[in-house]
mmCIF file of C-alpha atoms in Angstrom:
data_model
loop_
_atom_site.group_PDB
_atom_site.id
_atom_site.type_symbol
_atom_site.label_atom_id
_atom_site.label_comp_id
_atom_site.label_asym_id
_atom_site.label_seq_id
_atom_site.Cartn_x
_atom_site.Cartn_y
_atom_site.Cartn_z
ATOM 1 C CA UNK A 1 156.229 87.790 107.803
ATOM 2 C CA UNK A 2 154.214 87.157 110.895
ATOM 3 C CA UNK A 3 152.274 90.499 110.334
ATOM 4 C CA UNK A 4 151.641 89.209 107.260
ATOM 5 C CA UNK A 5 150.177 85.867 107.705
ATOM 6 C CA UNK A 6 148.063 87.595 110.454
ATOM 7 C CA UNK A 7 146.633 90.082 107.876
ATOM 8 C CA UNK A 8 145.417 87.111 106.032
ATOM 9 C CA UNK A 9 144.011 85.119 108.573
ATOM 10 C CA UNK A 10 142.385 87.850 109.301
ATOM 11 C CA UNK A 11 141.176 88.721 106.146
ATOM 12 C CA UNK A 12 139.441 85.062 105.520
ATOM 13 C CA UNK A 13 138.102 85.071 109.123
ATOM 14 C CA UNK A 14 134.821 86.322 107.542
ATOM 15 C CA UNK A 15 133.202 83.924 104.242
ATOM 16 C CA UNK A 16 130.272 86.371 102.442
ATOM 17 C CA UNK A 17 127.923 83.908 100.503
ATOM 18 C CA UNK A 18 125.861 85.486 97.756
ATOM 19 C CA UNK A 19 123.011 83.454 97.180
ATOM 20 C CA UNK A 20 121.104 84.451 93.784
ATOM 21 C CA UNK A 21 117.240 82.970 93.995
ATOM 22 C CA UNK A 22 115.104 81.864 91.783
ATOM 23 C CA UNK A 23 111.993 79.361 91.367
ATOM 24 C CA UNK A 24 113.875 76.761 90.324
ATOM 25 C CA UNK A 25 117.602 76.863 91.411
ATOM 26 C CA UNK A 26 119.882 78.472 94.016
ATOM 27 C CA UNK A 27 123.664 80.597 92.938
ATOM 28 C CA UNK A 28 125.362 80.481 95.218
ATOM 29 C CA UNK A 29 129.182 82.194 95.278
ATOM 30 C CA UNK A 30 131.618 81.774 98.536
ATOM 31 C CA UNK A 31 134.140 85.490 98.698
ATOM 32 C CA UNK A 32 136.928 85.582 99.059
ATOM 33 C CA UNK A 33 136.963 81.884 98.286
ATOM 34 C CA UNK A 34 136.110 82.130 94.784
ATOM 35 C CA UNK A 35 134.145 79.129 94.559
ATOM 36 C CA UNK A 36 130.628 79.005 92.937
ATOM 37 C CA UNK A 37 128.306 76.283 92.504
ATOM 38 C CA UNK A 38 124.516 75.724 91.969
ATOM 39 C CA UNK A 39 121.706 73.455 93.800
ATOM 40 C CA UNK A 40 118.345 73.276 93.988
ATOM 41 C CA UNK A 41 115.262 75.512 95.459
ATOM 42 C CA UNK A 42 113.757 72.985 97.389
ATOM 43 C CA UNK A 43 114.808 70.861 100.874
ATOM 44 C CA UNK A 44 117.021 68.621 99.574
ATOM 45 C CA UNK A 45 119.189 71.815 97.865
ATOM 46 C CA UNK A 46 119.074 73.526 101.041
ATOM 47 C CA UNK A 47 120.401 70.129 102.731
ATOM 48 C CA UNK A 48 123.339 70.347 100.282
ATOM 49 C CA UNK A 49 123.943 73.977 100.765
ATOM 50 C CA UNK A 50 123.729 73.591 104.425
ATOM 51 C CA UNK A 51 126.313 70.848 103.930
ATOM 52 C CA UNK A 52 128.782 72.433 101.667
ATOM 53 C CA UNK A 53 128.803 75.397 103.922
ATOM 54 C CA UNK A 54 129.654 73.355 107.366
ATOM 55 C CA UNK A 55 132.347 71.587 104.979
ATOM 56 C CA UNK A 56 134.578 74.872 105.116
ATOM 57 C CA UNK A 57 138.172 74.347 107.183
ATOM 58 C CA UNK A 58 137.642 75.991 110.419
ATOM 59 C CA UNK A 59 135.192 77.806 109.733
ATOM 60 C CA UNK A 60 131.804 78.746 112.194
ATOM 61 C CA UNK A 61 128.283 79.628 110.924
ATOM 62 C CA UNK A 62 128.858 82.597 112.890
ATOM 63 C CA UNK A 63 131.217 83.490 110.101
ATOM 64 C CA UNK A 64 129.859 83.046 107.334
ATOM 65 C CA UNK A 65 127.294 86.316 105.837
ATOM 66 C CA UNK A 66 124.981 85.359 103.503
ATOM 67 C CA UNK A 67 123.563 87.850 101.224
ATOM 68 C CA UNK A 68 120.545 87.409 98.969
ATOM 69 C CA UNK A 69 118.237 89.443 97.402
ATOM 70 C CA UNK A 70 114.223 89.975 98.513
ATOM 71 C CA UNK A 71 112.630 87.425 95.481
ATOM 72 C CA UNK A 72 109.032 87.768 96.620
ATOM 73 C CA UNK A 73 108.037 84.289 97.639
ATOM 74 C CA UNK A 74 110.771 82.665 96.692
ATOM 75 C CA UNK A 75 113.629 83.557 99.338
ATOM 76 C CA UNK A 76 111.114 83.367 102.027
ATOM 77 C CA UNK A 77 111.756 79.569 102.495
ATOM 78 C CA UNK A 78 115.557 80.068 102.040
ATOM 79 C CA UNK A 79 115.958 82.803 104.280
ATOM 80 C CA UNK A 80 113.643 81.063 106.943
ATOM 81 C CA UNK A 81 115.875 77.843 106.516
ATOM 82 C CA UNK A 82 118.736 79.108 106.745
ATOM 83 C CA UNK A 83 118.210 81.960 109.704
ATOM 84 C CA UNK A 84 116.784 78.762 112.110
ATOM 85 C CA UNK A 85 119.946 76.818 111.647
ATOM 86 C CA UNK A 86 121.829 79.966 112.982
ATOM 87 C CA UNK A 87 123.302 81.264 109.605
ATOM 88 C CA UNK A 88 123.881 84.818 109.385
ATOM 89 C CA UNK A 89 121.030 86.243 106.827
ATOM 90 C CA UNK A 90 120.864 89.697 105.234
ATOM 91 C CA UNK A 91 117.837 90.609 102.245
ATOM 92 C CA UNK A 92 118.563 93.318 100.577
ATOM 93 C CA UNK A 93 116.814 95.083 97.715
ATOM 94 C CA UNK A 94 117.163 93.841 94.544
ATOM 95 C CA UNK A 95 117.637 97.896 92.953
ATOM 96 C CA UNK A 96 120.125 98.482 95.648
ATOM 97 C CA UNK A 97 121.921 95.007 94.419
ATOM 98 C CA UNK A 98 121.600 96.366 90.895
ATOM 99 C CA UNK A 99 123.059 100.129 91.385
ATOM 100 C CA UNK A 100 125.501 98.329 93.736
ATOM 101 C CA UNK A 101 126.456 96.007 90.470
ATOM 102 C CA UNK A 102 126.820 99.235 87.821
ATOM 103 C CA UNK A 103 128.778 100.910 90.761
ATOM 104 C CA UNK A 104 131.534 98.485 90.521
ATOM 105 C CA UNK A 105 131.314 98.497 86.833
ATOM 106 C CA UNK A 106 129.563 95.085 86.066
ATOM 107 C CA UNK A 107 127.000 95.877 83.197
ATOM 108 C CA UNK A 108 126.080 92.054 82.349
ATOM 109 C CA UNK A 109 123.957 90.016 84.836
ATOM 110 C CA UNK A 110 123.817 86.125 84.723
ATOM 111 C CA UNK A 111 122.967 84.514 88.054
ATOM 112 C CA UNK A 112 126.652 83.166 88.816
ATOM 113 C CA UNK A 113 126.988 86.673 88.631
ATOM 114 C CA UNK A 114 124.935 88.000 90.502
ATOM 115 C CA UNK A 115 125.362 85.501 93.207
ATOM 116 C CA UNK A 116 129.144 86.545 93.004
ATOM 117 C CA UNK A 117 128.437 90.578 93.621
ATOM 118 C CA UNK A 118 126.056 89.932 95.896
ATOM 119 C CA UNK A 119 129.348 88.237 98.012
ATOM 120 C CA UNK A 120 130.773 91.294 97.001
ATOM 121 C CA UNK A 121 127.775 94.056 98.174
ATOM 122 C CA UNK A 122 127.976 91.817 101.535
ATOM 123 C CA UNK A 123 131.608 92.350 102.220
ATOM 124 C CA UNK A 124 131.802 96.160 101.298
ATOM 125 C CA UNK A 125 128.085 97.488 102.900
ATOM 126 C CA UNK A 126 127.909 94.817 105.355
ATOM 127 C CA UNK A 127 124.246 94.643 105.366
ATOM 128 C CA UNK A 128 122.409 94.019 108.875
ATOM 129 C CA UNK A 129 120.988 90.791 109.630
ATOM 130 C CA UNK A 130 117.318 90.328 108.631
ATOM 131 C CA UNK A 131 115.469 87.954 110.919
ATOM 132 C CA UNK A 132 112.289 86.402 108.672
ATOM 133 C CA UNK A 133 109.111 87.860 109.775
ATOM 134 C CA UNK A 134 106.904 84.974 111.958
ATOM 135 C CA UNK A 135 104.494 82.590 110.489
ATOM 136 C CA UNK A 136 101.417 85.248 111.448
ATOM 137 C CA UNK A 137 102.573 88.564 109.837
ATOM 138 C CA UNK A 138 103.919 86.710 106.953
ATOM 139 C CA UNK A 139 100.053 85.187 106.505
ATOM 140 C CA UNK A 140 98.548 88.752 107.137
ATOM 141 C CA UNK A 141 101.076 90.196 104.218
ATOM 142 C CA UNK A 142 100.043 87.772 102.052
ATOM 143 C CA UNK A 143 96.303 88.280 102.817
ATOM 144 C CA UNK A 144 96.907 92.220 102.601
ATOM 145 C CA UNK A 145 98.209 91.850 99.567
ATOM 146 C CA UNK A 146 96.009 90.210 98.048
ATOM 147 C CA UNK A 147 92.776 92.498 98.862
ATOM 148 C CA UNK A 148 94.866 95.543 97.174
ATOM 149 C CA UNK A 149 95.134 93.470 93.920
ATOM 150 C CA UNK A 150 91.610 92.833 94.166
ATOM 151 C CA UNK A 151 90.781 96.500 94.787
ATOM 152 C CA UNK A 152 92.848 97.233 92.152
ATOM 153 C CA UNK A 153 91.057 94.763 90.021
ATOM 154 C CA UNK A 154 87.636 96.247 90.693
ATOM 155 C CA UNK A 155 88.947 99.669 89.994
ATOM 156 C CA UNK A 156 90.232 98.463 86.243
ATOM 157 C CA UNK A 157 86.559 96.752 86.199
ATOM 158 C CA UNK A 158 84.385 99.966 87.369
ATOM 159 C CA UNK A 159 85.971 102.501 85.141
ATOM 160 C CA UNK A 160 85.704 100.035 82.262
ATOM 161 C CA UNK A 161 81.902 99.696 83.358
ATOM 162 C CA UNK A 162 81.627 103.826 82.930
ATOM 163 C CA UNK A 163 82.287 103.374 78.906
ATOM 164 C CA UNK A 164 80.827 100.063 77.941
ATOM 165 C CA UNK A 165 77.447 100.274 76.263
ATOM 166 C CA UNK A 166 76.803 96.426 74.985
ATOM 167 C CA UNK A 167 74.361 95.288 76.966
ATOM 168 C CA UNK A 168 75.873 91.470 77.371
ATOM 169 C CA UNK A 169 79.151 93.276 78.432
ATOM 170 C CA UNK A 170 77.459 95.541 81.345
ATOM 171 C CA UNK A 171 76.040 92.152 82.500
ATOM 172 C CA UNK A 172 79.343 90.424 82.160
ATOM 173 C CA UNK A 173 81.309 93.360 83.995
ATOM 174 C CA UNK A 174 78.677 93.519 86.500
ATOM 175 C CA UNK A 175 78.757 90.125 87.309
ATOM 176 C CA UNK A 176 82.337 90.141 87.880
ATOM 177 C CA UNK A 177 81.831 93.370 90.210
ATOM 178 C CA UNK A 178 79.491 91.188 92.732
ATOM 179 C CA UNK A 179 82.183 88.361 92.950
ATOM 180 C CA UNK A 180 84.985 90.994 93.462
ATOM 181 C CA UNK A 181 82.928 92.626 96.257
ATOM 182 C CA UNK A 182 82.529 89.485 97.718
ATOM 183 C CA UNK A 183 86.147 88.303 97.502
ATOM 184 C CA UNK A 184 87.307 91.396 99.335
ATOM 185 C CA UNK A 185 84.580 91.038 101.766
ATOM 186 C CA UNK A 186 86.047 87.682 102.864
ATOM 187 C CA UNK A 187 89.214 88.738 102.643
ATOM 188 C CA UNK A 188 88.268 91.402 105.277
ATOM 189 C CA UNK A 189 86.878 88.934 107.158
ATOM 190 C CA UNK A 190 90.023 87.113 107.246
ATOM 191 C CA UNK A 191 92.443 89.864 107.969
ATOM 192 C CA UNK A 192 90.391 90.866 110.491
ATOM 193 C CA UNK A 193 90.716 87.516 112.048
ATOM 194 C CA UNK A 194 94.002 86.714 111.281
ATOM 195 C CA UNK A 195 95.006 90.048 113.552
ATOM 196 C CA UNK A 196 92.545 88.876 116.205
ATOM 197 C CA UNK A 197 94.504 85.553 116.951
ATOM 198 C CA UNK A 198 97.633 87.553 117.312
ATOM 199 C CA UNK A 199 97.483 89.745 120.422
ATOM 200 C CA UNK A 200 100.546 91.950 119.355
ATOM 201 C CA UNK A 201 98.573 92.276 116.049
ATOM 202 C CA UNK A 202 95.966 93.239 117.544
ATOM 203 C CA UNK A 203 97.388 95.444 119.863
ATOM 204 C CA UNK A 204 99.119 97.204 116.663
ATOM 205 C CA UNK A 205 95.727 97.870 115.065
ATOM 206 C CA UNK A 206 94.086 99.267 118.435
ATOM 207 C CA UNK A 207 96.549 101.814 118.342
ATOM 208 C CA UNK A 208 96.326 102.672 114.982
ATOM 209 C CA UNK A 209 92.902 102.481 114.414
ATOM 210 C CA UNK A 210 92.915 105.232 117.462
ATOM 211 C CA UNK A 211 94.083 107.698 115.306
ATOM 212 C CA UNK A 212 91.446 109.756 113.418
ATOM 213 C CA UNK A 213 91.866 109.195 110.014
ATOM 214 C CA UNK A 214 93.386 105.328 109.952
ATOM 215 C CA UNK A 215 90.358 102.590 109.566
ATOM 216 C CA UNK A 216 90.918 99.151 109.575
ATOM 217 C CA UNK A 217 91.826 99.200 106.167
ATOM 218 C CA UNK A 218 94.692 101.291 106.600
ATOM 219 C CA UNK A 219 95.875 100.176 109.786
ATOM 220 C CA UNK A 220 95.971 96.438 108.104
ATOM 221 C CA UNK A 221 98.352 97.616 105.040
ATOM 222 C CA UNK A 222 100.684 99.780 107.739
ATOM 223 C CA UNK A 223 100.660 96.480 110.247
ATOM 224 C CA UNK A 224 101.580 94.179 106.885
ATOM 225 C CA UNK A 225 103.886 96.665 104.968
ATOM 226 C CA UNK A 226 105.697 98.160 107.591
ATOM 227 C CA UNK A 227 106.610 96.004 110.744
ATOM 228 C CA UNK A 228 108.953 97.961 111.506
ATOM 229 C CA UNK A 229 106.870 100.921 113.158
ATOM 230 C CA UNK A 230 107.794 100.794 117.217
ATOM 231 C CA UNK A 231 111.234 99.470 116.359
ATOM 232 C CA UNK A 232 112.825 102.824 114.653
ATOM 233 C CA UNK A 233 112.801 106.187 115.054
ATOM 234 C CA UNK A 234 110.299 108.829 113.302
ATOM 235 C CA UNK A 235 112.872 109.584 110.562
ATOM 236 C CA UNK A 236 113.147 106.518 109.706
ATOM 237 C CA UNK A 237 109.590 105.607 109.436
ATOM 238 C CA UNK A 238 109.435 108.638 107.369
ATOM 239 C CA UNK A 239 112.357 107.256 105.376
ATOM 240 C CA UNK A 240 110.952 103.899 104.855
ATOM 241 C CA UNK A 241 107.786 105.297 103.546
ATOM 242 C CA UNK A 242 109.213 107.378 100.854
ATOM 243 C CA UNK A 243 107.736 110.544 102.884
ATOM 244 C CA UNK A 244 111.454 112.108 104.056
ATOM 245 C CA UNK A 245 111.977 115.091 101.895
ATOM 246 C CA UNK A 246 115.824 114.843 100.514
ATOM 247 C CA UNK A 247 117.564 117.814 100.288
ATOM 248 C CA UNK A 248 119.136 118.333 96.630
ATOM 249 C CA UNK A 249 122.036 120.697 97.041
ATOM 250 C CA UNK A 250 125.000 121.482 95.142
ATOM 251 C CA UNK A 251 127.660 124.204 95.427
ATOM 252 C CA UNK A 252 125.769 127.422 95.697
ATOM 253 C CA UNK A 253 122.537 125.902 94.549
ATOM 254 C CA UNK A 254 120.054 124.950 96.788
ATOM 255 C CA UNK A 255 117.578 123.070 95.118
ATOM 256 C CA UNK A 256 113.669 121.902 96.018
ATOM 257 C CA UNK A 257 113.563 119.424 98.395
ATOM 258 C CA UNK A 258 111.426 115.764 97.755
ATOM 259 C CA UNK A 259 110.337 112.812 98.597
ATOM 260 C CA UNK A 260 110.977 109.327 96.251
ATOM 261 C CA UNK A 261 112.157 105.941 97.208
ATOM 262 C CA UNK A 262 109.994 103.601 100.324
ATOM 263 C CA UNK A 263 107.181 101.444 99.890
ATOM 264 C CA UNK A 264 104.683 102.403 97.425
ATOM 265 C CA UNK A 265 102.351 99.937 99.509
ATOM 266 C CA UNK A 266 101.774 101.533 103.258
ATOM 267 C CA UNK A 267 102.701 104.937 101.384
ATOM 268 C CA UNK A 268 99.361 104.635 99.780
ATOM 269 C CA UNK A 269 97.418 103.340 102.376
ATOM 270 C CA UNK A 270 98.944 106.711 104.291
ATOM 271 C CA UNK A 271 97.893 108.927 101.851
ATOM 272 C CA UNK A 272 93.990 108.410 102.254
ATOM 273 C CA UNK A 273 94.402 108.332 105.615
ATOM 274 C CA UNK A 274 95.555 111.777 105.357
ATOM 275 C CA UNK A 275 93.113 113.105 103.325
ATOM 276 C CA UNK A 276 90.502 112.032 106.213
ATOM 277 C CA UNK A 277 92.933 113.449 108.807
ATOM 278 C CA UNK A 278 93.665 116.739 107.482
ATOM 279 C CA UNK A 279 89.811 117.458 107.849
ATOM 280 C CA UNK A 280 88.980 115.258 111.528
ATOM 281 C CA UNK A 281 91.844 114.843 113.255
ATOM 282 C CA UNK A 282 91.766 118.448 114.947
ATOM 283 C CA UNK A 283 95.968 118.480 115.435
ATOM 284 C CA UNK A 284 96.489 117.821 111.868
ATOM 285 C CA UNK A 285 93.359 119.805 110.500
ATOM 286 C CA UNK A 286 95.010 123.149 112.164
ATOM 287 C CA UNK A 287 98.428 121.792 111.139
ATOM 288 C CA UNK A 288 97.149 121.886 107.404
ATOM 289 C CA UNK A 289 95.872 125.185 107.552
ATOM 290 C CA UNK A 290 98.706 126.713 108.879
ATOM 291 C CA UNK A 291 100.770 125.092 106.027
ATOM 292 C CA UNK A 292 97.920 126.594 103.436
ATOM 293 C CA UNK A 293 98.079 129.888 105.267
ATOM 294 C CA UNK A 294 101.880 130.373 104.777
ATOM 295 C CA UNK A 295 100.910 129.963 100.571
ATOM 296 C CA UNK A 296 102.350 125.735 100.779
ATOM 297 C CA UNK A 297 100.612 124.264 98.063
ATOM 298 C CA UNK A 298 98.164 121.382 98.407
ATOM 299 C CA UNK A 299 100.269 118.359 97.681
ATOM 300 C CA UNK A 300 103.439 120.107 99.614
ATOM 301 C CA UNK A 301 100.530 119.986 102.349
ATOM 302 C CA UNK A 302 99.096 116.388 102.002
ATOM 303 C CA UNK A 303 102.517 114.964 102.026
ATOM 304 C CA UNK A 304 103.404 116.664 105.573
ATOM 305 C CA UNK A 305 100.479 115.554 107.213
ATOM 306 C CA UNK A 306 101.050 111.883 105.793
ATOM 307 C CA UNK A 307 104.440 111.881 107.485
ATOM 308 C CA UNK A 308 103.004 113.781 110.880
ATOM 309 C CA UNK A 309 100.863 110.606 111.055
ATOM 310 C CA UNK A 310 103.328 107.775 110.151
ATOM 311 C CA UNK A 311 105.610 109.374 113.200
ATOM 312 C CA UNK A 312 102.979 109.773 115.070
ATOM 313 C CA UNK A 313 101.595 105.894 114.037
ATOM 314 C CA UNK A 314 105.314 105.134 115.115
ATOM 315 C CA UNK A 315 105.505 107.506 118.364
ATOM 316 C CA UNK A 316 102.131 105.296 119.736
ATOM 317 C CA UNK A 317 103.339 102.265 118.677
ATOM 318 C CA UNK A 318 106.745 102.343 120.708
ATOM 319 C CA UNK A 319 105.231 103.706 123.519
ATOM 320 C CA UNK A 320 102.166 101.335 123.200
ATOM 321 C CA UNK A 321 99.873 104.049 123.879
ATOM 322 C CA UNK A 322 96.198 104.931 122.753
ATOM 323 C CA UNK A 323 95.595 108.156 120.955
ATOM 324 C CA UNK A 324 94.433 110.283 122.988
ATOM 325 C CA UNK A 325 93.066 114.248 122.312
ATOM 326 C CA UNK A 326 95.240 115.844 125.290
ATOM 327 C CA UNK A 327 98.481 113.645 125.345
ATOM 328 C CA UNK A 328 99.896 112.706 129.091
#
């Protein structure tokens, strides 16, 4: 009997907390308690939560996990909340939440639900903590972001300008052109001086910007999308990216490798960047034609020297280290 009661100390030494966000409210479930219950997404709900959670016998912050899932803006305030009062924070993605909820067999999704497998996911993966990024890079994603919806805008705009042959429209669309041109122009101007303030920012874009092929645009959507370069390894980087090829292999059969999954944002950014590099940037230029030469075709080619510069990107970045033609 005493190794049993041990075993179940043990057991509820750890509390996972699934928190489920949305704009208005916060789900939140307590495993293995069992206990659910719902408050608000604003300061005074967070001073409840914060309350019911130091209101558990005996038990620590530093034992209680609390899983939610990334929300766009709206677990940013939670997880920054919670993560300064020394609560134990992990965001994870919302598909990986969702595969992770059809794994275990649950096909309905309510948000006392998913607050509740979230508890679950925490308990079985044990996802790592994830500190919020600070005020700065959180500003420069937002900025970032917002210039590729407005490039994306003026893109929808300019091939809708190629067909139109109303006279009043061309003058409409055209108007709408100038102010988009000089939206992302001040939005340049901002990024560009948001990263000046920061000198680790602006560090990151020295280096980058080093590289032939990477511009300022570039360099701004791989600073914003993918803080993490300097703080993994090259594999990773080439994980987080999408750029990895994944081998697909069963039995006997050996099948074509390829890439899917990472961010579609710094992913695209990286792909122009390569398309510059695998013509000026002598290392990757031969490194392209050696792929061509051995019959790889063009896109099997492209992708390669996209993830030869995001190691790279991340090789310079860890070392904090100028590109350079003849390395040291």
């Amino acid at each position: 009997m005493q190794g049993k009661v041990s075993s179940e100390r043990t057991a509820m030494a750890t509390v996972y907390v699934g928190i489920d966000v949305c704009k208005e409210w916060l789900d939140i479930h307590l495993h293995p308690l069992g206990r659910s219950f719902r408050v608000t997404n604003d300061t005074a709900g967070l001073r409840r939560l914060k309350r019911e959670l130091d209101a558990l016998d005996q038990m620590p912050r530093s034992a209680l996990r609390i899983v939610m899932e990334a929300t766009g803006k709206w677990h940013r305030a939670v997880q920054r909340s919670l993560h300064a009062d020394g609560f134990y924070v992990s965001v994870v993605d919302p598909l990986r939440a969702r595969l992770f909820a059809k794994a275990c067999g649950f096909l309905a999704k309510t948000d006392r639900l998913d607050a509740r497998l979230l508890a679950i996911m925490g308990e079985a993966l044990k996802p790592a903590q994830t500190p919020p990024p600070d005020q700065a890079l959180e500003t420069l994603q937002e900025l970032v972001n917002a210039r590729s919806a407005a490039n994306g805008e003026r893109t929808a705009l300019s091939n809708r300008m190629k067909t139109a042959v109303t006279a009043f429209l061309r003058k409409e669309l055209t108007r709408r052109l100038a102010a988009l041109d000089t939206h992302i122009a001040r939005l340049d101007a901002e990024i560009e001086r948001s990263i000046g303030a920061d000198p680790e920012l602006r560090r990151r874009l020295d280096i980058l910007i080093s590289i032939p092929g990477i511009g300022a645009v570039t360099a701004a959507s791989l600073i914003a999308g993918l803080c993490e370069l300097g703080a993994c390894s090259g594999k990773q980087a080439a994980m987080l990216t999408g750029l990895a090829p994944l081998a697909c292999e069963s039995g006997e059969r050996a099948g074509h490798r390829s890439i899917r999954g990472g961010r579609p944002a710094p992913r695209n950014a990286i792909y122009m960047a390569a398309l510059s590099a695998s013509r000026h940037n002598p290392d990757l230029a031969r490194f392209a034609e050696r792929l061509k030469k051995v019959g790889k075709p063009n896109k099997v080619v492209l992708v390669a020297v996209m993830r030869k510069l995001i190691v790279l990107a991340n090789t310079l970045i860890t070392k904090n280290r100028i590109w350079t033609p003849n390395p040291p």
